[in-house]
CSV table of C-alpha atoms in Angstrom, one decimal:
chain,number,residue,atom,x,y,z
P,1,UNK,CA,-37.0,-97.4,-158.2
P,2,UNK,CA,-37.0,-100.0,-160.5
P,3,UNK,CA,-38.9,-102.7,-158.7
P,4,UNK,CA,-40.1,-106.0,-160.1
P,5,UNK,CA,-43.5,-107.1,-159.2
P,6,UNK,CA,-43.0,-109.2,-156.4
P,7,UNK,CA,-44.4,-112.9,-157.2
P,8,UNK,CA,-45.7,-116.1,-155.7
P,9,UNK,CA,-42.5,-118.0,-156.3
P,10,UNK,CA,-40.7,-114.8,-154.6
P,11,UNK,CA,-42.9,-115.2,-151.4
P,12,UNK,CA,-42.0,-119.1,-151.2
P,13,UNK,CA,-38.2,-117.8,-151.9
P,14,UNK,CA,-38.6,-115.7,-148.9
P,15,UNK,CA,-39.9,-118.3,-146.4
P,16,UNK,CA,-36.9,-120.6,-147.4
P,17,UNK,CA,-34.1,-118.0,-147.2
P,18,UNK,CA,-33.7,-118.0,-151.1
P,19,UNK,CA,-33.8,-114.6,-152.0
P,20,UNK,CA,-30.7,-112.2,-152.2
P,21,UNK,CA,-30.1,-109.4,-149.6
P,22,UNK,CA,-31.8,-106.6,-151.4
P,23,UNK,CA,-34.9,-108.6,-153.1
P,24,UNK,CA,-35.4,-110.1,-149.8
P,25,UNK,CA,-35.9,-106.4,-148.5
P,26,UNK,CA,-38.3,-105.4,-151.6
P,27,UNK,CA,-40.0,-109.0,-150.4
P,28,UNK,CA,-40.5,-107.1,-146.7
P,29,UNK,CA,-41.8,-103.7,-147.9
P,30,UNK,CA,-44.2,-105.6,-150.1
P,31,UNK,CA,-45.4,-107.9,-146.9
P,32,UNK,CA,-45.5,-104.5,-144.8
P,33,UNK,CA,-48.4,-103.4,-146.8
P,34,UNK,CA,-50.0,-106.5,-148.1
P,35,UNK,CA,-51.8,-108.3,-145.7
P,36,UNK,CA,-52.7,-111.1,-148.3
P,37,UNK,CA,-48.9,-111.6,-149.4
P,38,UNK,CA,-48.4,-111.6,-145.2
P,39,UNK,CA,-50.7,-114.4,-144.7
P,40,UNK,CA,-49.4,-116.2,-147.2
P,41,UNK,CA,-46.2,-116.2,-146.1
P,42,UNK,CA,-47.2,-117.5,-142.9
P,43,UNK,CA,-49.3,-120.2,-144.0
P,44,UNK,CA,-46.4,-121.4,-145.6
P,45,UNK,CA,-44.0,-120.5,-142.3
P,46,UNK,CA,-46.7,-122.5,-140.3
P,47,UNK,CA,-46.5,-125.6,-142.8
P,48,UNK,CA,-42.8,-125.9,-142.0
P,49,UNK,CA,-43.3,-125.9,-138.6
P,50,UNK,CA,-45.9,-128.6,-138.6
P,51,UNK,CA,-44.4,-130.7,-140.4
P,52,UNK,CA,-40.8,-130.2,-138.9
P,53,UNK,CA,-43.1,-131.6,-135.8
P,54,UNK,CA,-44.4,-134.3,-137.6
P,55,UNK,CA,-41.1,-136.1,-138.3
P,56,UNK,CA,-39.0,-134.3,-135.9
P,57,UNK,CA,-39.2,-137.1,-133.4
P,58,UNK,CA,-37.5,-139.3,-135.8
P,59,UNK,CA,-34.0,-137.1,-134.6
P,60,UNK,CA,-34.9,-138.7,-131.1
P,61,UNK,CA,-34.9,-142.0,-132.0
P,62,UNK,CA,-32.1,-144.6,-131.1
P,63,UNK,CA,-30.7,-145.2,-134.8
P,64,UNK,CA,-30.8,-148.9,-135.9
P,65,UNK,CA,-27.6,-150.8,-135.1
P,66,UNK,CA,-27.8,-152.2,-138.6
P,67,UNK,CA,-27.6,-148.7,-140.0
P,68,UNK,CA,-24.7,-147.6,-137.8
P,69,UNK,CA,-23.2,-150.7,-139.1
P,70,UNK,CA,-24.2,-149.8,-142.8
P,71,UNK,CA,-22.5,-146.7,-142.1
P,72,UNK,CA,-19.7,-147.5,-140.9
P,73,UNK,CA,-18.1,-149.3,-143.2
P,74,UNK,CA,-18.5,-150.8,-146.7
P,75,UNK,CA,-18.2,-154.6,-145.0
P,76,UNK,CA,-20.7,-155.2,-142.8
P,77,UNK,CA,-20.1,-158.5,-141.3
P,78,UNK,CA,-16.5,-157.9,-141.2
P,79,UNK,CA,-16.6,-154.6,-139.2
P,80,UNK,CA,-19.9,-157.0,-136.6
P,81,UNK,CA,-17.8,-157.5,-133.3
P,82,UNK,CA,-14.7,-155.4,-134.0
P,83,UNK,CA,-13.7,-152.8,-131.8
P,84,UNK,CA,-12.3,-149.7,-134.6
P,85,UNK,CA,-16.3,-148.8,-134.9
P,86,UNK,CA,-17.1,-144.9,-134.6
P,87,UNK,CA,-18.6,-144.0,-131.8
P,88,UNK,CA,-22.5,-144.8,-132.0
P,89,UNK,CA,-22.9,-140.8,-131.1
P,90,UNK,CA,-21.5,-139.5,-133.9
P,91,UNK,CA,-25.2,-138.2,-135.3
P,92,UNK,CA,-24.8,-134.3,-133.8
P,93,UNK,CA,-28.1,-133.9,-136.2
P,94,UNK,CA,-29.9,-130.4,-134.6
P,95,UNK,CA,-33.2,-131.4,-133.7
P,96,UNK,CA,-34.5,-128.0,-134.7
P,97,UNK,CA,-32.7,-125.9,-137.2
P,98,UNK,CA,-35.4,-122.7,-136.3
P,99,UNK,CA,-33.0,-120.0,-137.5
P,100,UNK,CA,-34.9,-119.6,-140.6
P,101,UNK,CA,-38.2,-119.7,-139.6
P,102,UNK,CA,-39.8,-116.3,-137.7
P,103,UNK,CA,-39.5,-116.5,-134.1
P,104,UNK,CA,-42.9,-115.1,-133.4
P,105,UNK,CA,-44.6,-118.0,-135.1
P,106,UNK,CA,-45.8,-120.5,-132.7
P,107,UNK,CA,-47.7,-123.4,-133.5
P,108,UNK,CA,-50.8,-125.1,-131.6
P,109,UNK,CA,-49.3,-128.1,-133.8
P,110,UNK,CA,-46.2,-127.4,-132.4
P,111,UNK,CA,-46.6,-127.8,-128.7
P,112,UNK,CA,-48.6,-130.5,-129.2
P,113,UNK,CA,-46.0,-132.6,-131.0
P,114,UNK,CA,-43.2,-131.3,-128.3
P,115,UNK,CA,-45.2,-133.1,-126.1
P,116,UNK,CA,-45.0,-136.1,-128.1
P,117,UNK,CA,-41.6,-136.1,-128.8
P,118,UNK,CA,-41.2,-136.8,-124.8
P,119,UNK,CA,-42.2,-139.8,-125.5
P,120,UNK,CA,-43.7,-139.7,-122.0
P,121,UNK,CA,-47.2,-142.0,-123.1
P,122,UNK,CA,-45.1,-144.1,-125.4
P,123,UNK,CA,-42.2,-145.0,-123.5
P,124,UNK,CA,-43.4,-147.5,-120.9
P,125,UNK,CA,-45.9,-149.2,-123.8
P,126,UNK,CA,-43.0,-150.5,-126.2
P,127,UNK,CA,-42.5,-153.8,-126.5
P,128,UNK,CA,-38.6,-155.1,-127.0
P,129,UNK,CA,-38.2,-158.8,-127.3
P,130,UNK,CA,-34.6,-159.8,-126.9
P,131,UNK,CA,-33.0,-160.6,-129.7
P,132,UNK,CA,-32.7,-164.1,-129.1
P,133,UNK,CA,-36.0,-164.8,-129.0
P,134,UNK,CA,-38.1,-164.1,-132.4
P,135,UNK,CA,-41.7,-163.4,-132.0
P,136,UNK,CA,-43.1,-166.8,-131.7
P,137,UNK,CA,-46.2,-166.1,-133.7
P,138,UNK,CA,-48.0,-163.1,-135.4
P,139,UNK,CA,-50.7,-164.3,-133.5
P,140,UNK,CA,-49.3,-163.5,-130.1
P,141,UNK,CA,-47.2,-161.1,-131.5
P,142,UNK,CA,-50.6,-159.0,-132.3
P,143,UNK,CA,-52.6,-159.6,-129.5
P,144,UNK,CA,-49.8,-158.7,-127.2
P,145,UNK,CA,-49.0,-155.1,-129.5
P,146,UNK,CA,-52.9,-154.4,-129.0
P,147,UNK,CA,-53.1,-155.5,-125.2
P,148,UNK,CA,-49.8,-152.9,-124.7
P,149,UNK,CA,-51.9,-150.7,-126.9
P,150,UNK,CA,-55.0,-150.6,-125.6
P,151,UNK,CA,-54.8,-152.0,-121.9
P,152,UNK,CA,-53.0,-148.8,-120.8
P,153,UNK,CA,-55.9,-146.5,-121.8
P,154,UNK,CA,-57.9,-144.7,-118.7
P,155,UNK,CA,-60.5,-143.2,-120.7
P,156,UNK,CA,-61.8,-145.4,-123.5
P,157,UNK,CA,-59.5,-148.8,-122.9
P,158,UNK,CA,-63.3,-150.3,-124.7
P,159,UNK,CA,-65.5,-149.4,-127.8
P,160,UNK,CA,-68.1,-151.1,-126.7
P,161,UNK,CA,-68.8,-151.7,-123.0
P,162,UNK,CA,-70.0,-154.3,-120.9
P,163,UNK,CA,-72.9,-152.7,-119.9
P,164,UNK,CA,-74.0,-153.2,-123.8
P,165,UNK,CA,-72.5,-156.5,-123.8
P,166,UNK,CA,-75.9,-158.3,-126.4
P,167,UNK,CA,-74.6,-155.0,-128.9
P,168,UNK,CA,-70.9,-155.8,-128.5
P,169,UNK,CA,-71.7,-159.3,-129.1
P,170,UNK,CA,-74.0,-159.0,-132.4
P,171,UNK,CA,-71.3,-155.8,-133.4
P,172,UNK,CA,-68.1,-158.3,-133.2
P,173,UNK,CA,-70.2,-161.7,-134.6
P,174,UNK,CA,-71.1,-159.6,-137.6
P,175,UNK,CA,-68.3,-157.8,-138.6
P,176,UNK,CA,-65.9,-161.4,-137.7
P,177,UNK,CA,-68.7,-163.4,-139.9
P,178,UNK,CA,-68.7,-165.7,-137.3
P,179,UNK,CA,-70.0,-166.3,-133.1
P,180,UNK,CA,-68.1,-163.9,-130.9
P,181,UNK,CA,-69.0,-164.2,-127.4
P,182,UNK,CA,-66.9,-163.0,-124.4
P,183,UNK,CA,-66.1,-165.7,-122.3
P,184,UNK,CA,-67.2,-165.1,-118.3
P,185,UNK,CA,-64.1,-165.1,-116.0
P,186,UNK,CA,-66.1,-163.8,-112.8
P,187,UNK,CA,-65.1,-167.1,-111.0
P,188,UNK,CA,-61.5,-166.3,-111.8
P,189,UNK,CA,-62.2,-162.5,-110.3
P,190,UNK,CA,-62.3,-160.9,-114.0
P,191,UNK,CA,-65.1,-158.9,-115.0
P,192,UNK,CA,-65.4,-157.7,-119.0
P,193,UNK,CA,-64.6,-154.5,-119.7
P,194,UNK,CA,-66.0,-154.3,-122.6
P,195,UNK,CA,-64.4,-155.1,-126.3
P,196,UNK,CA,-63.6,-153.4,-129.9
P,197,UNK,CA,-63.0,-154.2,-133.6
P,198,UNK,CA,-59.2,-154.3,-134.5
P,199,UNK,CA,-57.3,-154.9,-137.9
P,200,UNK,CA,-55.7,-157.9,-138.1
P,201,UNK,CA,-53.4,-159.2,-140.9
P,202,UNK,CA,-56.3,-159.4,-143.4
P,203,UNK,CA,-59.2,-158.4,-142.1
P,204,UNK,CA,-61.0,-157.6,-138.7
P,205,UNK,CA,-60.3,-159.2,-135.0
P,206,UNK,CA,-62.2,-158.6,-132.1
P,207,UNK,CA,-60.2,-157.5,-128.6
P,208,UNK,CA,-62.1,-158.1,-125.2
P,209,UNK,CA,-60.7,-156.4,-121.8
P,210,UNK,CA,-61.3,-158.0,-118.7
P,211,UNK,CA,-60.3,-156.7,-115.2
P,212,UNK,CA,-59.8,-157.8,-111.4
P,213,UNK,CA,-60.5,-155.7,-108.4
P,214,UNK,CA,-56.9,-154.6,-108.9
P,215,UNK,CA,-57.3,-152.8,-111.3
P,216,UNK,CA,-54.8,-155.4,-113.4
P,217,UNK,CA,-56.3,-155.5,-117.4
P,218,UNK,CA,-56.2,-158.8,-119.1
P,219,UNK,CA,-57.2,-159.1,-123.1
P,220,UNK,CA,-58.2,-162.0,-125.1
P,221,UNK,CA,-57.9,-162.0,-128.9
P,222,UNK,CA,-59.7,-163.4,-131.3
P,223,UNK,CA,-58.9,-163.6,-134.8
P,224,UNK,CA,-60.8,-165.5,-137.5
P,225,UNK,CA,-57.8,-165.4,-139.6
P,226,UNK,CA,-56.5,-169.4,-139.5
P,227,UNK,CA,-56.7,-170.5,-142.6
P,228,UNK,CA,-54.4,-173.6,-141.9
P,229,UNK,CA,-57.7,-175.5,-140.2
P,230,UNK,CA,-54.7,-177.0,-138.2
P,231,UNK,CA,-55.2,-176.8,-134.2
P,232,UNK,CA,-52.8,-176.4,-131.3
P,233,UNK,CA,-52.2,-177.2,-128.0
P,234,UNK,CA,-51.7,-174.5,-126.0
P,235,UNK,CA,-48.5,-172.1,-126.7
P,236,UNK,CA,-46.9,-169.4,-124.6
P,237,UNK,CA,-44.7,-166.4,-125.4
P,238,UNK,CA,-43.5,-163.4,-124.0
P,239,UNK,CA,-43.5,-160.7,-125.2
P,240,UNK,CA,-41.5,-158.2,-123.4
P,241,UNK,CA,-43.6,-157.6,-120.0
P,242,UNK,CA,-46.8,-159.3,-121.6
P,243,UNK,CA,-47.2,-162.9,-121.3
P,244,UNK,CA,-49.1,-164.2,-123.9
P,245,UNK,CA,-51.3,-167.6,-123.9
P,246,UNK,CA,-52.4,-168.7,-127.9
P,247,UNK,CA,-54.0,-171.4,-129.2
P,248,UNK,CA,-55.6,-172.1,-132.8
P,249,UNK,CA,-59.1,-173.3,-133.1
P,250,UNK,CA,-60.4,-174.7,-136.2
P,251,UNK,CA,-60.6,-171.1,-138.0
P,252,UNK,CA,-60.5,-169.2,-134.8
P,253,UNK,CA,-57.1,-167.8,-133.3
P,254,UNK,CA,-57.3,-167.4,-129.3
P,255,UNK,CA,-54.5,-165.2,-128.0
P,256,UNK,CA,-54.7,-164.4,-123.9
P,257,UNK,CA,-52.4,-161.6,-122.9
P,258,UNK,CA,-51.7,-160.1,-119.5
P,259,UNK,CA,-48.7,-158.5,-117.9
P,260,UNK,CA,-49.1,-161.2,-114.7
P,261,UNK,CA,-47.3,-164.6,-113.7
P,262,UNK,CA,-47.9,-167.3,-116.4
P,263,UNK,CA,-49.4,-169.8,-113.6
P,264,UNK,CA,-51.9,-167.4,-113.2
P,265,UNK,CA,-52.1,-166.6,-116.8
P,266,UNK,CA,-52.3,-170.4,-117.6
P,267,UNK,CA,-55.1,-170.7,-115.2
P,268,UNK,CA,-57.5,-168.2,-116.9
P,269,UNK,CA,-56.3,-169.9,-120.6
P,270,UNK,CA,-57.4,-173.0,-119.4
P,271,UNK,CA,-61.0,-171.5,-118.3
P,272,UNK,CA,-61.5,-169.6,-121.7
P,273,UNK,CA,-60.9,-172.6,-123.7
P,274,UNK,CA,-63.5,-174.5,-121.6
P,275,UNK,CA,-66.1,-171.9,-122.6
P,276,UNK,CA,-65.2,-171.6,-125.6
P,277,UNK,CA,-65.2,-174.9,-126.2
P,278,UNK,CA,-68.9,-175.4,-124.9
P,279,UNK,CA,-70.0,-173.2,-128.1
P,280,UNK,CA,-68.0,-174.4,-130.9
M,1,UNK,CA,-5.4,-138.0,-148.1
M,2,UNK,CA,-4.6,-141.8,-147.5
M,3,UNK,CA,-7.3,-144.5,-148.5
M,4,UNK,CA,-8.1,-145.7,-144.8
M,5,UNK,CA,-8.3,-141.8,-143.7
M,6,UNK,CA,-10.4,-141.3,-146.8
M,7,UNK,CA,-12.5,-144.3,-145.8
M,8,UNK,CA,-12.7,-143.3,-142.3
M,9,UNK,CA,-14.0,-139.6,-143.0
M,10,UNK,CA,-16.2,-141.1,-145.6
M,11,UNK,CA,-18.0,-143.1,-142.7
M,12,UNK,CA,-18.1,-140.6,-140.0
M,13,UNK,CA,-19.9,-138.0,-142.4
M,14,UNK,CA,-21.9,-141.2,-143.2
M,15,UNK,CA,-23.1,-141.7,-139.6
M,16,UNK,CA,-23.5,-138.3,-138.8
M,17,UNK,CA,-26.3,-138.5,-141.8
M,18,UNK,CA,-28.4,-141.6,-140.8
M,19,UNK,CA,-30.6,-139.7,-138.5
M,20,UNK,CA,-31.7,-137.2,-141.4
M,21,UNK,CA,-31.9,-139.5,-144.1
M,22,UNK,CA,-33.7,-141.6,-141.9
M,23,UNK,CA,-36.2,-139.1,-140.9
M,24,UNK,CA,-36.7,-138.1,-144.7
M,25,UNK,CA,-37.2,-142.1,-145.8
M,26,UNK,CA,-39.8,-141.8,-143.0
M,27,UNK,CA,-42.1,-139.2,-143.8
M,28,UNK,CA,-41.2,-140.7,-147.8
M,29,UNK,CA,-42.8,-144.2,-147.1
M,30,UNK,CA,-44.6,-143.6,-144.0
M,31,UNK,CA,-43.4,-147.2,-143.3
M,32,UNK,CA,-40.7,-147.5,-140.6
M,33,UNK,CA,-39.2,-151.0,-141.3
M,34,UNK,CA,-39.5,-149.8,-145.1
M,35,UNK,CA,-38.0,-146.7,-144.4
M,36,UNK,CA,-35.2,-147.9,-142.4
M,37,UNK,CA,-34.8,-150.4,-145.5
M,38,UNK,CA,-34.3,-147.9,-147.5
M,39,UNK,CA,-31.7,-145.6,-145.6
M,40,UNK,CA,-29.5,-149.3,-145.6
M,41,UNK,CA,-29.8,-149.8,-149.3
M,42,UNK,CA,-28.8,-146.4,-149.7
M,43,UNK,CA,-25.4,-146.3,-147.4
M,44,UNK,CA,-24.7,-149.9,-149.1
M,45,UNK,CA,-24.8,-148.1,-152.5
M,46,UNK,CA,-23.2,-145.4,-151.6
M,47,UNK,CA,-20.0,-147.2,-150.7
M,48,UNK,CA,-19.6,-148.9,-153.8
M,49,UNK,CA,-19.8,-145.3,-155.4
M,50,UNK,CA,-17.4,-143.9,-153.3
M,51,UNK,CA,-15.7,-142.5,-156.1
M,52,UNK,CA,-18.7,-140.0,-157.0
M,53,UNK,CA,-18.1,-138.4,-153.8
M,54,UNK,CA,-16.0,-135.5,-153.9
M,55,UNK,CA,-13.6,-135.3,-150.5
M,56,UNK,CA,-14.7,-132.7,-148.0
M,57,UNK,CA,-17.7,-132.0,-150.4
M,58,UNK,CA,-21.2,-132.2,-148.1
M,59,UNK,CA,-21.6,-135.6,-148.1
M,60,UNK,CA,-25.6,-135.0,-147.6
M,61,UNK,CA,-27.2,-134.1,-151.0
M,62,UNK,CA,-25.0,-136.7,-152.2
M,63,UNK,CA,-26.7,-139.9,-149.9
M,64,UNK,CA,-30.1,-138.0,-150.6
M,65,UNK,CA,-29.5,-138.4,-154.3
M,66,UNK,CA,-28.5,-141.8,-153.9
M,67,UNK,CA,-31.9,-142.9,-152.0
M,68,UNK,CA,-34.1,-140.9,-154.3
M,69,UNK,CA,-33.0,-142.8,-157.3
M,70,UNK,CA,-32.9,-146.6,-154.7
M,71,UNK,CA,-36.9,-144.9,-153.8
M,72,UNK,CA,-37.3,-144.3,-158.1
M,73,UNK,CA,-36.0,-147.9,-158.9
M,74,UNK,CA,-38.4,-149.3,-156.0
M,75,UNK,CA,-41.7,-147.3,-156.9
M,76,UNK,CA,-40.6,-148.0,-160.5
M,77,UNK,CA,-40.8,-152.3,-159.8
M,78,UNK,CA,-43.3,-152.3,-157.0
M,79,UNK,CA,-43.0,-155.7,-155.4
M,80,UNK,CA,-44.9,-157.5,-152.2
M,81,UNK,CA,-43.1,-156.4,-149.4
M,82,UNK,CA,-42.8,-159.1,-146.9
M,83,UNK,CA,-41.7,-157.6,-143.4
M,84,UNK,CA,-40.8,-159.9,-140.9
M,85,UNK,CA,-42.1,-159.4,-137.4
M,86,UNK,CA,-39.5,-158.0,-135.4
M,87,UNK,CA,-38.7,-155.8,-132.5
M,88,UNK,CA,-38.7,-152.6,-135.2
M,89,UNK,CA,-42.0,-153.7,-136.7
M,90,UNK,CA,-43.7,-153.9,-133.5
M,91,UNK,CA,-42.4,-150.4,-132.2
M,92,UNK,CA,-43.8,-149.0,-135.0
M,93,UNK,CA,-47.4,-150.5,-134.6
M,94,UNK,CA,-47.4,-149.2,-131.1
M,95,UNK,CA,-46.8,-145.9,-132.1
M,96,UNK,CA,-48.5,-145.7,-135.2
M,97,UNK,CA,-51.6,-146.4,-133.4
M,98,UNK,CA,-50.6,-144.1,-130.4
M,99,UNK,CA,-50.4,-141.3,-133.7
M,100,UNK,CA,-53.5,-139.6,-131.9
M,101,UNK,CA,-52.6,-136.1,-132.1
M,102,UNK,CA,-55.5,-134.7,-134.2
M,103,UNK,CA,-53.6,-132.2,-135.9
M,104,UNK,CA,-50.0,-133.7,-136.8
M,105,UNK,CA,-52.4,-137.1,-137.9
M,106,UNK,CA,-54.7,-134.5,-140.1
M,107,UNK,CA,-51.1,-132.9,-141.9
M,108,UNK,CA,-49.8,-136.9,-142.5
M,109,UNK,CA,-52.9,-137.6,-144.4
M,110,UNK,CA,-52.8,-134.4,-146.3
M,111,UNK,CA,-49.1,-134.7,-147.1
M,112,UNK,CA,-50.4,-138.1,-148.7
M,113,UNK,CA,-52.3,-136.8,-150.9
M,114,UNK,CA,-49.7,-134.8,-152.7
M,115,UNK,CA,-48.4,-136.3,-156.2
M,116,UNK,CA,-45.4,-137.9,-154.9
M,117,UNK,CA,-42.8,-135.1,-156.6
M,118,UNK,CA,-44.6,-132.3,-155.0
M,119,UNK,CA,-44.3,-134.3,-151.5
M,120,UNK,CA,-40.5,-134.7,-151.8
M,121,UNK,CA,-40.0,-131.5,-152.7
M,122,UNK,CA,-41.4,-129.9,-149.7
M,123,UNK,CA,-40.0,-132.7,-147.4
M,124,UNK,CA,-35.9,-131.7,-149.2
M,125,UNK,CA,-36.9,-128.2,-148.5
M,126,UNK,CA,-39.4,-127.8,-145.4
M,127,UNK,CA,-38.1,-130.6,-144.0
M,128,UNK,CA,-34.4,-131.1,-144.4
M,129,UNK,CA,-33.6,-127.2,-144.8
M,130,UNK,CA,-32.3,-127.8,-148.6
M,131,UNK,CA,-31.7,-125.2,-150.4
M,132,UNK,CA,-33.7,-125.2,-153.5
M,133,UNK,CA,-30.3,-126.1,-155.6
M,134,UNK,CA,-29.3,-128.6,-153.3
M,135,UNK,CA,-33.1,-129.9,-153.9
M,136,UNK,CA,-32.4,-129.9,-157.6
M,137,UNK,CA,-29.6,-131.7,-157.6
M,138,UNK,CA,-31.5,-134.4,-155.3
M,139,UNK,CA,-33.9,-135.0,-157.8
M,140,UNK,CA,-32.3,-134.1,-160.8
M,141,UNK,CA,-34.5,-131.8,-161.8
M,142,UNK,CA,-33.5,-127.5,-162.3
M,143,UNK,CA,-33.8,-125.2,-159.5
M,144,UNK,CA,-36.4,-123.9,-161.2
M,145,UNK,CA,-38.3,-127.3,-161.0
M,146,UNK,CA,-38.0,-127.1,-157.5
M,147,UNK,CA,-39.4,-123.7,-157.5
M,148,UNK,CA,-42.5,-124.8,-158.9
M,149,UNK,CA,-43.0,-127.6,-157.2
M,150,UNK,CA,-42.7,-126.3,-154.2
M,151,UNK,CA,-45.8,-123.4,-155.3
M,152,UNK,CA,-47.8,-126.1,-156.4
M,153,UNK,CA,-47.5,-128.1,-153.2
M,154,UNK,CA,-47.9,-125.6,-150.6
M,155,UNK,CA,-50.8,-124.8,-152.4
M,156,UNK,CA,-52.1,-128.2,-152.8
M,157,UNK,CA,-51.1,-128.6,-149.1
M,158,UNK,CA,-53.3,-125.1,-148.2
M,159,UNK,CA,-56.3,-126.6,-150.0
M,160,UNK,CA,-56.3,-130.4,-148.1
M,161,UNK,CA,-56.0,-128.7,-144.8
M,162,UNK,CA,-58.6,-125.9,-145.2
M,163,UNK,CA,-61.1,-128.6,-146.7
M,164,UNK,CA,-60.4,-130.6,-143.6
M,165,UNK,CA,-60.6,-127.3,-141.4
M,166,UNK,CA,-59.0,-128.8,-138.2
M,167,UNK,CA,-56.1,-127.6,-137.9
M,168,UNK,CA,-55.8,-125.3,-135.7
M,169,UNK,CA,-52.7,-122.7,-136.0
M,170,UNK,CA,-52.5,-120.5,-133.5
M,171,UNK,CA,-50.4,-117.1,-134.1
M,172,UNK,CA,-48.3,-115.5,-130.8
M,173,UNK,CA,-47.6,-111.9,-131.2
């Protein structure tokens, strides 16, 4: 037996199928009797796997059309419309390549992202605006992302709630640099939820969440981002099933968002600028 | 092989690679709309250098190569990025903030912290299932670059997720 010391670089060899037929084997009888070697290797075999489950759900994904397009041919805009395209399935990518990773690894990581790549939580909450109708503002285009975001959630849908409404409000005012106060829609049959702190495009913005006896969730965002000190009337958008109400106030940027009828929505717009109005 | 054939193959081996060179740009920028960006640039490029590809050859390394050097230039002559809002951009800020899974979040932010050659070396390699010549000729460095690289970032890697202790691998036997 002439047999090399087996090194660090030969361990990482191993775990990515680098090694020839008979070092591999020196590789195993070293492993067999090294339980440091051993847990190196799988610390490395684990780090794979978790990060094959970090990006995995990429595979998932419906590609781009603009990529397919790229793909496809070397001119673009000559091949848009045209019928001699491949077919858009033509990505037989495997998901999981697992042949070279030991079977008898498992992962808490891994499970854990299999259950993310259903997509099952995400699904319902993404927004698709059709592609004749460009987000109207980043404004709306926000507030509606963080109502979809946030509305959904059962357990904490609030940092702050409304039973510590006087904290929320001196929290919000502080870190806005300016008077945030939830407006009261109880005469409209909303009652706060609560609020929390949000990034905006360049600094914080404050979400509140209001809901009826329903059960139906309503946000108003409030940004202190305007830096045009131009006002506006009133503007609506949709945003996929959200229906968004926005309107600029001196520095202040109102956006009202709620996946119900825009009469209705309109209504509740009209009674938060009232209040809000009474303050500033 | 005729031109149009040539052409034809050319773009179904093309298509058949977005997903994976997607999925690399990805955990490369961390920036979907910049990611996605990225994967165009590199199929635009790579049909004006057609003639670099060798028929029938693996067409893979080859558009990996291509968007490593596109990713070089970029980092190389940082500029403001300007996204526009768009149906892709808001996707991603739905799911980015939906990222809540403790463990995969805790692995993102460590894989951050790797010097950018270590991190795309254990992406080609981990990740995409390179082998550590077709990693080498990726990045234009020597197999036994990639070797190193590799030590040095599982390693690094090790270190990160032990100091942030929480993440929790479980072994079935």
């Amino acid at each position: 037996m002439n047999e090399r010391p087996i090194s660090d670089q030969d361990l990482h060899a191993y775990v990515d199928g680098e090694l020839s037929p008979a070092r591999r084997i020196e590789v195993e009888a070293w492993l067999s009797v090294s339980p440091e070697a051993a847990a190196q290797v799988q610390t490395y075999q684990e780090q794979n796997l978790a990060i094959k489950a970090l990006f995995n759900p990429l595979l998932n994904e419906t590609v781009p059309e603009r990529l397919l397009q790229a793909a496809r041919t070397p001119n673009r805009t000559a091949a848009a419309g045209s019928s001699g395209g491949l077919p858009a399935a033509a990505a037989p990518w495997s998901p999981w390549s697992l042949q070279r990773i030991a079977a008898s690894i498992v992962l808490a990581v891994a499970s854990a992202g299999a259950g993310w790549f259903a997509h099952d939580r995400l699904q319902p909450a993404i927004i698709t605006v059709a592609a004749n109708t460009p987000a109207a503002s980043p404004l709306a285009h926000q507030a509606a992302v963080a109502h979809v975001v946030y509305s959904p959630e059962v357990k904490r849908p609030v940092e702050v709630g409304a039973d510590q409404e006087e904290q929320l409000v001196k929290w919000l005012s502080k870190r806005l640099n300016a008077d945030i106060r939830p407006p009261r829609l109880g005469g409209l049959g909303y009652e706060l939820i609560g609020g929390r702190l949000l990034p905006g495009s360049s600094g914080p913005v404050a979400q509140f969440m209001y809901h009826d006896a329903s059960g139906q969730r309503l946000t108003l965002y409030v940004s202190t981002e305007n830096r045009d000190n131009k006002d506006t009337a009133f503007r609506f958008a949709q945003e996929g099933p959200v229906n968004v109400f926005y309107w600029i106030d001196g520095k202040f940027g109102y956006a009202l968002s709620a996946g119900i009828a825009k009469s209705e929505l309109a209504r509740i717009a009209g009674a938060v600028y009232a209040q809000l109005g009474q303050k500033h | 092989m005729t031109s149009d054939a040539r052409l034809n193959e050319a773009g179904q081996r093309m298509t058949a690679c977005i997903s994976s060179l997607r999925r690399y740009a990805h955990a490369l920028l961390r920036d979907r709309t910049a990611a996605d960006d990225l994967v165009q640039d590199t199929l635009d490029r790579a049909w004006t250098r057609l003639t670099s590809w060798h028929d029938g050859a693996d067409m893979r390394p080859w558009l990996f190569s291509i968007m490593h050097n596109l990713h070089v230039d970029q980092v190389r002559r940082p500029r403001l990025a300007t996204v526009p809002v768009d149906e892709e951009a808001m996707t991603v800020a739905v799911r980015g903030m939906h990222h809540d899974n403790l463990e995969l979040r805790d692995l993102d932010a460590a894989l951050q912290r790797l010097p950018a050659e270590q991190r795309e070396v254990l992406l080609l390699v981990a990740l995409e299932e390179m082998s550590y010549a077709e990693a080498a000729d990726v990045l234009g460095i020597s197999p036994g670059n990639v070797a190193s690289r590799l030590c040095r970032a599982r390693e690094k890697l090790r270190a990160v997720l032990d100091e942030q202790k929480t993440i929790s691998l479980k072994v079935v036997r």
